[in-house]
PDB file of C-alpha atoms in Angstrom:
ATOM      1  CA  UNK A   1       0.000   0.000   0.000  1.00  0.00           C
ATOM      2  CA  UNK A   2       1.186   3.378  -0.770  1.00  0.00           C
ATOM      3  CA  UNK A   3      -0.928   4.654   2.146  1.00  0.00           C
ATOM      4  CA  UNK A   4       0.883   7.898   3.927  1.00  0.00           C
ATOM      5  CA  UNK A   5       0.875   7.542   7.866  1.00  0.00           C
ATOM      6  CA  UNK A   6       0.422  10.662  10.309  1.00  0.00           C
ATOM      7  CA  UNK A   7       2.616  11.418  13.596  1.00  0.00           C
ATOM      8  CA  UNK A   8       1.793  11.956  15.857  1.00  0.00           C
ATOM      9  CA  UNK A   9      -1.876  10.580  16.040  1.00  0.00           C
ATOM     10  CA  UNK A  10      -2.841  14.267  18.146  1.00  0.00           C
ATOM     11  CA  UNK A  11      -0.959  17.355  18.959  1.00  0.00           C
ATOM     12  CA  UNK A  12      -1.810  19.848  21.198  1.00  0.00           C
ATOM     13  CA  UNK A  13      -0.140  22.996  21.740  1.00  0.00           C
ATOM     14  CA  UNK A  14      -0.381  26.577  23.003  1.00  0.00           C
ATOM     15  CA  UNK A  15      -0.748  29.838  20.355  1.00  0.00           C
ATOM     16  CA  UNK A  16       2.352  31.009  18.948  1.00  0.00           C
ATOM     17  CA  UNK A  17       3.669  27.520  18.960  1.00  0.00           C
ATOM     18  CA  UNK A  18       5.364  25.898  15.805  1.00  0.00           C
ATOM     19  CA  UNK A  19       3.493  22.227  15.118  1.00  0.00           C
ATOM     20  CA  UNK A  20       5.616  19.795  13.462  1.00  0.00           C
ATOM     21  CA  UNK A  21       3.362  16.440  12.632  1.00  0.00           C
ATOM     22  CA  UNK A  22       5.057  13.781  10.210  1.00  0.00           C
ATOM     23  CA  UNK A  23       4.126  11.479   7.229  1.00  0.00           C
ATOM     24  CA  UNK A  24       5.977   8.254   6.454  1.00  0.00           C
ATOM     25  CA  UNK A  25       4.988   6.161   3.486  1.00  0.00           C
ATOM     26  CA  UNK A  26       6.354   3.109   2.191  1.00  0.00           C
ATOM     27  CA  UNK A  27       6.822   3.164  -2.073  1.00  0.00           C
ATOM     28  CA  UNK A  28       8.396   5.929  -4.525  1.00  0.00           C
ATOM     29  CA  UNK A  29       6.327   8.695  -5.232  1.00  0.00           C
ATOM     30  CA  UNK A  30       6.061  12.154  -7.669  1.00  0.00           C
ATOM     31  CA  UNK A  31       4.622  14.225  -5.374  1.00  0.00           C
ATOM     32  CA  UNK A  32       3.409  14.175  -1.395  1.00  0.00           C
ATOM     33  CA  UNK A  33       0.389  16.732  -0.943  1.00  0.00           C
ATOM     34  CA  UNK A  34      -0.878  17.682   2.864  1.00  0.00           C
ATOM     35  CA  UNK A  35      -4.623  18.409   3.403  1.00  0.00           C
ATOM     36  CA  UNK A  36      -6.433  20.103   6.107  1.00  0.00           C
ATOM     37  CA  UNK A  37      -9.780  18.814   7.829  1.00  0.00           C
ATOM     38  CA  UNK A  38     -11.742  21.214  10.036  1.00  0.00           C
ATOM     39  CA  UNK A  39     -14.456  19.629  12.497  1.00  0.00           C
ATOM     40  CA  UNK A  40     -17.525  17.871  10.055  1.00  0.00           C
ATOM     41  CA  UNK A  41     -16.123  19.514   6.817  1.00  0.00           C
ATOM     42  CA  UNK A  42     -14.056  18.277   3.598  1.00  0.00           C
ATOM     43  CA  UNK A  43     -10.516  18.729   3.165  1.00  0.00           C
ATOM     44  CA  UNK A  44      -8.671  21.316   2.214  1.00  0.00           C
ATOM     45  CA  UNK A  45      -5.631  21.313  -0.153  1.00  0.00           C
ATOM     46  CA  UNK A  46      -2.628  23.648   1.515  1.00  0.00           C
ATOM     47  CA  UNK A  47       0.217  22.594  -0.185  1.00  0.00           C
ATOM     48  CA  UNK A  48       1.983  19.598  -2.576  1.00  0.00           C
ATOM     49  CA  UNK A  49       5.700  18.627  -2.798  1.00  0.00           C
ATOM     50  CA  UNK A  50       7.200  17.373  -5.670  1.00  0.00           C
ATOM     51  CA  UNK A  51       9.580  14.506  -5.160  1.00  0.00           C
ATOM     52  CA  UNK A  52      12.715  16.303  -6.140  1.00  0.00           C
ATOM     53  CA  UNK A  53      11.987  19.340  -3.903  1.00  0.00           C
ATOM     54  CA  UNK A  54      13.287  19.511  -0.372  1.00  0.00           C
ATOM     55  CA  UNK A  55      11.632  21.775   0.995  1.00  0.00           C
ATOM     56  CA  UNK A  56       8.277  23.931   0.245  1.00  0.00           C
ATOM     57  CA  UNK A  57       6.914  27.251   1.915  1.00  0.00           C
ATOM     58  CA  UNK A  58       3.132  28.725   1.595  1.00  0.00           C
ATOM     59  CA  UNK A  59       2.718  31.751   4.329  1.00  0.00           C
ATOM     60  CA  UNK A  60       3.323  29.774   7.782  1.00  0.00           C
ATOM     61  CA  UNK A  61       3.664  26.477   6.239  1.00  0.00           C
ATOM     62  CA  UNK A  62       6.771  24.658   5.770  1.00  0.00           C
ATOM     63  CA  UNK A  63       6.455  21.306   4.049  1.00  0.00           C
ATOM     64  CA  UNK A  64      10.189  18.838   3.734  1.00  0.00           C
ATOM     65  CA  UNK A  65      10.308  15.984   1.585  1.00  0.00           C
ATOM     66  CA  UNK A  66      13.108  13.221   2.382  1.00  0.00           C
ATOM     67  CA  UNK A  67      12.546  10.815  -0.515  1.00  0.00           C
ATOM     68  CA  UNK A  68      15.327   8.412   0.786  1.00  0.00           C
ATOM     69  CA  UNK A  69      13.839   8.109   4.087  1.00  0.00           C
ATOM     70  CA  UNK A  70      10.159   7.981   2.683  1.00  0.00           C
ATOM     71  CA  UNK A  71       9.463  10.864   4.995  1.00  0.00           C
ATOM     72  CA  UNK A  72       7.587  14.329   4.389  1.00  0.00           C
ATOM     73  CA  UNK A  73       6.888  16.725   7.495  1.00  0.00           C
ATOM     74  CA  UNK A  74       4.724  19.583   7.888  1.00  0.00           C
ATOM     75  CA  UNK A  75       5.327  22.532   9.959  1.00  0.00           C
ATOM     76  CA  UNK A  76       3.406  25.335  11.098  1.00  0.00           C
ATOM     77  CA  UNK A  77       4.890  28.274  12.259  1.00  0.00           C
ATOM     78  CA  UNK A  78       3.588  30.899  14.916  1.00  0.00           C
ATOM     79  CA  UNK A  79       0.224  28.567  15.621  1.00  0.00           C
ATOM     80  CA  UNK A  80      -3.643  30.074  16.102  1.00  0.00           C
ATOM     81  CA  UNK A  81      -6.089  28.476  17.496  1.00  0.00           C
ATOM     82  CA  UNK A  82      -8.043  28.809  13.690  1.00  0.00           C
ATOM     83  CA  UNK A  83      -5.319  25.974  12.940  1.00  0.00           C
ATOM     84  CA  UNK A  84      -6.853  23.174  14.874  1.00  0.00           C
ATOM     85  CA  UNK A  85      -7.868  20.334  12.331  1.00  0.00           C
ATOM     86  CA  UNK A  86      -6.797  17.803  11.260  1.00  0.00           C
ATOM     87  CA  UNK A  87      -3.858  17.787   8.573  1.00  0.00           C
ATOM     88  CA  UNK A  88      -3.786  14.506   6.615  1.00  0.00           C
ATOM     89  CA  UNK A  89      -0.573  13.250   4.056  1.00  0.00           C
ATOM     90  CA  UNK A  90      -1.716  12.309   0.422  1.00  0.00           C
ATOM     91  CA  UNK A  91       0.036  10.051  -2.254  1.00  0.00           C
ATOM     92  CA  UNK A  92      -0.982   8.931  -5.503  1.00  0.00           C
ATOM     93  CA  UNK A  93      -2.342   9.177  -8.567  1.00  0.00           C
ATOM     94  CA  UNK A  94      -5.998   8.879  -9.616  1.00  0.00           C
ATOM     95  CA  UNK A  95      -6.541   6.504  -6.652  1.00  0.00           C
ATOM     96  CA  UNK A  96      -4.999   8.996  -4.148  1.00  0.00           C
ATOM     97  CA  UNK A  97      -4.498   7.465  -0.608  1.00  0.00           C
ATOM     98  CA  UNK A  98      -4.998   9.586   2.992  1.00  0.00           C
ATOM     99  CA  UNK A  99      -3.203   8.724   6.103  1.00  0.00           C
ATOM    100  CA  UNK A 100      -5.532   8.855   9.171  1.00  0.00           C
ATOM    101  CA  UNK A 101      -4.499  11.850  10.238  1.00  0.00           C
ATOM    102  CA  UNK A 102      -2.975  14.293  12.496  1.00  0.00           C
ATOM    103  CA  UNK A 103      -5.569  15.914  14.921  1.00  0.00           C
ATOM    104  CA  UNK A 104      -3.648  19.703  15.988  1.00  0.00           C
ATOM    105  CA  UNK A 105      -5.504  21.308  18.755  1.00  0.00           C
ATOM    106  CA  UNK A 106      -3.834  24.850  19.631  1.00  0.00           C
ATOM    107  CA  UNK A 107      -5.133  26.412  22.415  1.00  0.00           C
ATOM    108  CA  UNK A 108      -5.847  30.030  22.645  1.00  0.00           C
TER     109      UNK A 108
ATOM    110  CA  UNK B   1     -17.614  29.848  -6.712  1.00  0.00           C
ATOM    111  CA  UNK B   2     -19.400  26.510  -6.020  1.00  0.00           C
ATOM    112  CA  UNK B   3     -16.875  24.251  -6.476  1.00  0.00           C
ATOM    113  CA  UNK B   4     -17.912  20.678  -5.411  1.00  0.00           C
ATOM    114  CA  UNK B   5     -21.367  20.358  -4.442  1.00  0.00           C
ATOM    115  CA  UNK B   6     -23.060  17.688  -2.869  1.00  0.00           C
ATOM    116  CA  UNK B   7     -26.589  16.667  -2.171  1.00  0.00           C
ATOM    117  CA  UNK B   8     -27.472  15.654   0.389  1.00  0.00           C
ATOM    118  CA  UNK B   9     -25.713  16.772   3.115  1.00  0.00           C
ATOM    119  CA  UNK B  10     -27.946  14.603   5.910  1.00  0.00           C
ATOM    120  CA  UNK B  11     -29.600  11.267   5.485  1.00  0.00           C
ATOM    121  CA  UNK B  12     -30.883   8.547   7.201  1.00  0.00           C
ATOM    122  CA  UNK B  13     -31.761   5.106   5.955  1.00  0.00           C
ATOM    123  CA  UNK B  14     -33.068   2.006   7.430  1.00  0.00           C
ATOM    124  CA  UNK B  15     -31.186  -0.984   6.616  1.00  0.00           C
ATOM    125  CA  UNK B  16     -32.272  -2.477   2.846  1.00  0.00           C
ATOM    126  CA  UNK B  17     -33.129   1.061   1.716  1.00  0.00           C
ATOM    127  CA  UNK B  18     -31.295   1.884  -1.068  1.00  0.00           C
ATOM    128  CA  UNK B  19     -30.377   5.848  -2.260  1.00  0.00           C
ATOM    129  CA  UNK B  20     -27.929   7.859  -4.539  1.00  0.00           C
ATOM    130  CA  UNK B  21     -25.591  10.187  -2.926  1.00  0.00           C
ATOM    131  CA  UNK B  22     -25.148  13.253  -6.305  1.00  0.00           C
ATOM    132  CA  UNK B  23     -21.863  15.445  -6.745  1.00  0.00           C
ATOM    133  CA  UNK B  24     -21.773  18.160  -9.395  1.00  0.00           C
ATOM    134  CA  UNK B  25     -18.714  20.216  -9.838  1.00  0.00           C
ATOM    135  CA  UNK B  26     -18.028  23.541 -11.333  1.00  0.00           C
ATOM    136  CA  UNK B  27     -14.427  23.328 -12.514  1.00  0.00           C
ATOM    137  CA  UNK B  28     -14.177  21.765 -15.078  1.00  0.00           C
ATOM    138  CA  UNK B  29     -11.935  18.970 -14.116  1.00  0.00           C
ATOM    139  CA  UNK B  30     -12.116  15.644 -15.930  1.00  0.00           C
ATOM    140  CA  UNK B  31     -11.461  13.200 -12.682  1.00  0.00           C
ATOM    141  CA  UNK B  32     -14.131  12.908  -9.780  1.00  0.00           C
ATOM    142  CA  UNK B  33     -13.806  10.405  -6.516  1.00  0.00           C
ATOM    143  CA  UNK B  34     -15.822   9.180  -3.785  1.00  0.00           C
ATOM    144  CA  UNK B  35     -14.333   8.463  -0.153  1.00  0.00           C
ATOM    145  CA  UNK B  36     -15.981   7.962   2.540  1.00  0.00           C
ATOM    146  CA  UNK B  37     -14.215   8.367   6.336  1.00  0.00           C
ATOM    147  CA  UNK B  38     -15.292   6.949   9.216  1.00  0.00           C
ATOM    148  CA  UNK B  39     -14.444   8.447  12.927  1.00  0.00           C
ATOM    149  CA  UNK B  40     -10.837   9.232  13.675  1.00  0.00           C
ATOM    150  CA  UNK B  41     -10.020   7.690  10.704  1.00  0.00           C
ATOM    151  CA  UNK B  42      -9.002   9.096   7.047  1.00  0.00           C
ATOM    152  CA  UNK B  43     -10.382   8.855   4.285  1.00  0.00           C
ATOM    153  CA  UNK B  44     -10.720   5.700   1.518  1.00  0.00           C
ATOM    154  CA  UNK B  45     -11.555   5.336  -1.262  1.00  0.00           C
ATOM    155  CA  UNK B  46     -14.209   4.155  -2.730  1.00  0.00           C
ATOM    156  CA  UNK B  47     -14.617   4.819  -6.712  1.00  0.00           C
ATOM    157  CA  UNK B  48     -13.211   7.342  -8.967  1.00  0.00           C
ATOM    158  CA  UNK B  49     -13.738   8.146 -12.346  1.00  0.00           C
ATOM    159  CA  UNK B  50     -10.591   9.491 -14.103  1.00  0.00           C
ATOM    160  CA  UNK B  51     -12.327  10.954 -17.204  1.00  0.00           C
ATOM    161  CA  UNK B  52     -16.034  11.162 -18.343  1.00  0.00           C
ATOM    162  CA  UNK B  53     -17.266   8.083 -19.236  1.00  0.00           C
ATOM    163  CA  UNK B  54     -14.714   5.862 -17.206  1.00  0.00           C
ATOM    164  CA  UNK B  55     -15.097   4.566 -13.663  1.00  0.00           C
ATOM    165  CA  UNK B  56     -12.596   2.326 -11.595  1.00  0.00           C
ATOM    166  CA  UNK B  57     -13.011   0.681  -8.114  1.00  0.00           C
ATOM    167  CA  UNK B  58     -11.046   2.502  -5.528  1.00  0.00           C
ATOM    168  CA  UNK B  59     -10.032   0.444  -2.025  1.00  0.00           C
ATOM    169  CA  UNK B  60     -13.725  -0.427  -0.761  1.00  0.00           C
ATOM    170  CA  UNK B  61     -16.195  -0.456  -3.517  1.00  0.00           C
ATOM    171  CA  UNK B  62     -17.833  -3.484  -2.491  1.00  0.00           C
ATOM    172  CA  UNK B  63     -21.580  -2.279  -1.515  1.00  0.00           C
ATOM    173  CA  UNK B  64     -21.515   0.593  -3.969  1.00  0.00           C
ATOM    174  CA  UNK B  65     -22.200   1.562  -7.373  1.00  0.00           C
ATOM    175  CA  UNK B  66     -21.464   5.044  -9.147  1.00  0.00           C
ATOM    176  CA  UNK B  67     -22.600   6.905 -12.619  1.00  0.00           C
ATOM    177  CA  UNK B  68     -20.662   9.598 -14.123  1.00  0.00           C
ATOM    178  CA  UNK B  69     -23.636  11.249 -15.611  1.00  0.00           C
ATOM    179  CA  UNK B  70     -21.202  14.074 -17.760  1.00  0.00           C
ATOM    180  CA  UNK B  71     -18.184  15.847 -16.907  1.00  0.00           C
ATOM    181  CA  UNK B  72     -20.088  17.449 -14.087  1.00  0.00           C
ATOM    182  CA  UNK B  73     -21.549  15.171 -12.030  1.00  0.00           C
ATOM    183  CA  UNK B  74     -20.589  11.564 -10.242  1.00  0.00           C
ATOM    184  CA  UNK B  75     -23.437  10.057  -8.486  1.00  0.00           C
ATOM    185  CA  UNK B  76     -22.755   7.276  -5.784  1.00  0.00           C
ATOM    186  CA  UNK B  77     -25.574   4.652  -4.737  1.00  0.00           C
ATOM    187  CA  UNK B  78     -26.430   2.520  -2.402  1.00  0.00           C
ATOM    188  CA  UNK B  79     -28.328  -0.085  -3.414  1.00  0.00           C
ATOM    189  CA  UNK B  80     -29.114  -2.048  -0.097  1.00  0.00           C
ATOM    190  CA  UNK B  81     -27.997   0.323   2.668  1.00  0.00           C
ATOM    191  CA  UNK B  82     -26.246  -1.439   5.884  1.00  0.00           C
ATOM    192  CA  UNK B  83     -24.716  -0.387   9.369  1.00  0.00           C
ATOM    193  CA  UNK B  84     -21.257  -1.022   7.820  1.00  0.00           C
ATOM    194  CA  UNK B  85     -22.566   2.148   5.558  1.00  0.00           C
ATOM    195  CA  UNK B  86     -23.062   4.911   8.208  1.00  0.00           C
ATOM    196  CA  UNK B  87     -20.642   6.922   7.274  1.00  0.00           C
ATOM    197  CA  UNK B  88     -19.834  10.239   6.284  1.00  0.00           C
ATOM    198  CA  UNK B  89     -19.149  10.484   2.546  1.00  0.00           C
ATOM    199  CA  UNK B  90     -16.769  12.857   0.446  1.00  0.00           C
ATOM    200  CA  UNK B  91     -17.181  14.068  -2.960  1.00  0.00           C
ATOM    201  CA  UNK B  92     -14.082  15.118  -4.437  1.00  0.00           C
ATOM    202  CA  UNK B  93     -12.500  16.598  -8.196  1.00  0.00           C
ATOM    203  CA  UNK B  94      -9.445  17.513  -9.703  1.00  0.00           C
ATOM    204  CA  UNK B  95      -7.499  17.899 -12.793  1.00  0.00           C
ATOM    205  CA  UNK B  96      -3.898  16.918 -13.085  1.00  0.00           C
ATOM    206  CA  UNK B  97      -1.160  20.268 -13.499  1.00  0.00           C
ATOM    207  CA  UNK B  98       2.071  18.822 -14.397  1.00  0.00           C
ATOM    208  CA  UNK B  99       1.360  15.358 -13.400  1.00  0.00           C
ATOM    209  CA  UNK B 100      -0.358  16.129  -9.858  1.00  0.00           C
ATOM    210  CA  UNK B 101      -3.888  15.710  -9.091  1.00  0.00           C
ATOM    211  CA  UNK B 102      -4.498  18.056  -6.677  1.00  0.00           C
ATOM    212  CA  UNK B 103      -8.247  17.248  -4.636  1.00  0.00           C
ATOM    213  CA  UNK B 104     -11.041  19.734  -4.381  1.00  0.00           C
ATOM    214  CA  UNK B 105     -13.505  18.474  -1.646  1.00  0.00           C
ATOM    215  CA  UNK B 106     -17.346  19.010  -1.632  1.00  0.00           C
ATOM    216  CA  UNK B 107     -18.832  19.439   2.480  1.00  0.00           C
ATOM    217  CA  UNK B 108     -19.876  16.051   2.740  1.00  0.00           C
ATOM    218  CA  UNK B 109     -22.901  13.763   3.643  1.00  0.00           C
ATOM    219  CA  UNK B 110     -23.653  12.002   6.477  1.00  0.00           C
ATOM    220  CA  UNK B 111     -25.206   8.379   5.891  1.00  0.00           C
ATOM    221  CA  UNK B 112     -27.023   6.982   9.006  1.00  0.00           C
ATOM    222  CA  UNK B 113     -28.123   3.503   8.246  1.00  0.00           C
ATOM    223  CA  UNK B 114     -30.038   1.585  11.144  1.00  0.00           C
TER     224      UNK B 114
END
């Protein structure tokens, strides 16, 4: 399975915090994309690595890629409590696979 | 700005009841999917349909059929609901941009079956 697995399972943290949370998965890939999740609503695309890029910014999100380690991590920088969710790892093609998620809670 | 749109968004159905779940998109895009994700858990998949006129079986089709009526819209039915069903289920599009596909979601339904 090319399935991408979250960690940690949950995070919590205080504002201004960075949150790191970490995908592995286990075959070659072309690109790794990371997905938010608020409470009861669909995902959310925030940002897709290619696999030769190392590293990947969009505002307060930092995304690495370590192909050789089958590893991608997300980090968010300078945390509000608007970013609790759930950030899930995708790989694939057409038949795109989700981890099970990271659940961030950032307290105010 | 509609995006994906799904109908509908609450539904409950007593066990042998059968129903179709519709998606409709706005963008254009040639490839539509169905997941489904159950609590604390992501999402699988359970049919996709690359371009119109083509569907494939994703990881748990089994209990499931789906129509890509046009480029727009990708229904998903149920033909004999069961527990194993509840669920909440995720309508999704996208079109490929250099090779990635990158996943516009609609807000979901929730599927109580008892």
């Amino acid at each position: 399975s090319q399935q991408g697995e979250e960690d940690p399972q949950a995070l919590s943290i205080q504002e201004g915090e960075n949150a790191t949370m970490n995908c592995s998965y286990k075959t070659s890939i072309n690109n790794l994309q990371w997905y938010r999740q608020n409470s009861g609503r669909g995902l959310v695309h925030l940002i897709l690595i290619r696999s030769n890029e190392r590293e990947k910014h969009s505002g307060r999100l930092r995304v690495t890629l370590d192909t050789s380690k089958k590893s991608s991590s997300l980090l968010i920088t300078a945390s509000r409590a608007a970013d609790t969710a759930s950030y899930f790892c995708a790989i694939g093609g057409f038949k795109t696979i989700f981890g099970a998620g990271t659940r961030l809670f950032v307290k105010a | 700005n509609a995006g994906v749109t799904q109908t509908p968004k609450f539904q409950v159905l007593k066990t042998g009841q059968s129903m179709t779940l519709q998606c409709a998109q706005d963008m254009n895009h040639n490839s539509m999917y169905w997941y489904r994700q159950d609590p604390g858990m992501g999402l699988r998949l359970i049919y996709y349909s690359a371009s119109e006129g083509t569907t494939d079986k994703g990881e748990v089709p089994n209990g499931y059929n789906v129509s890509r009526l046009n480029k727009r819209e990708f229904s998903l039915r149920l033909e004999s609901a069961a527990p194993s069903q509840t669920s909440v289920y995720f309508c999704a599009s996208s079109d490929s941009s250099q090779g990635a596909r990158t996943a516009f979601f609609g807000q979901g339904t929730r599927l109580t079956v008892v």
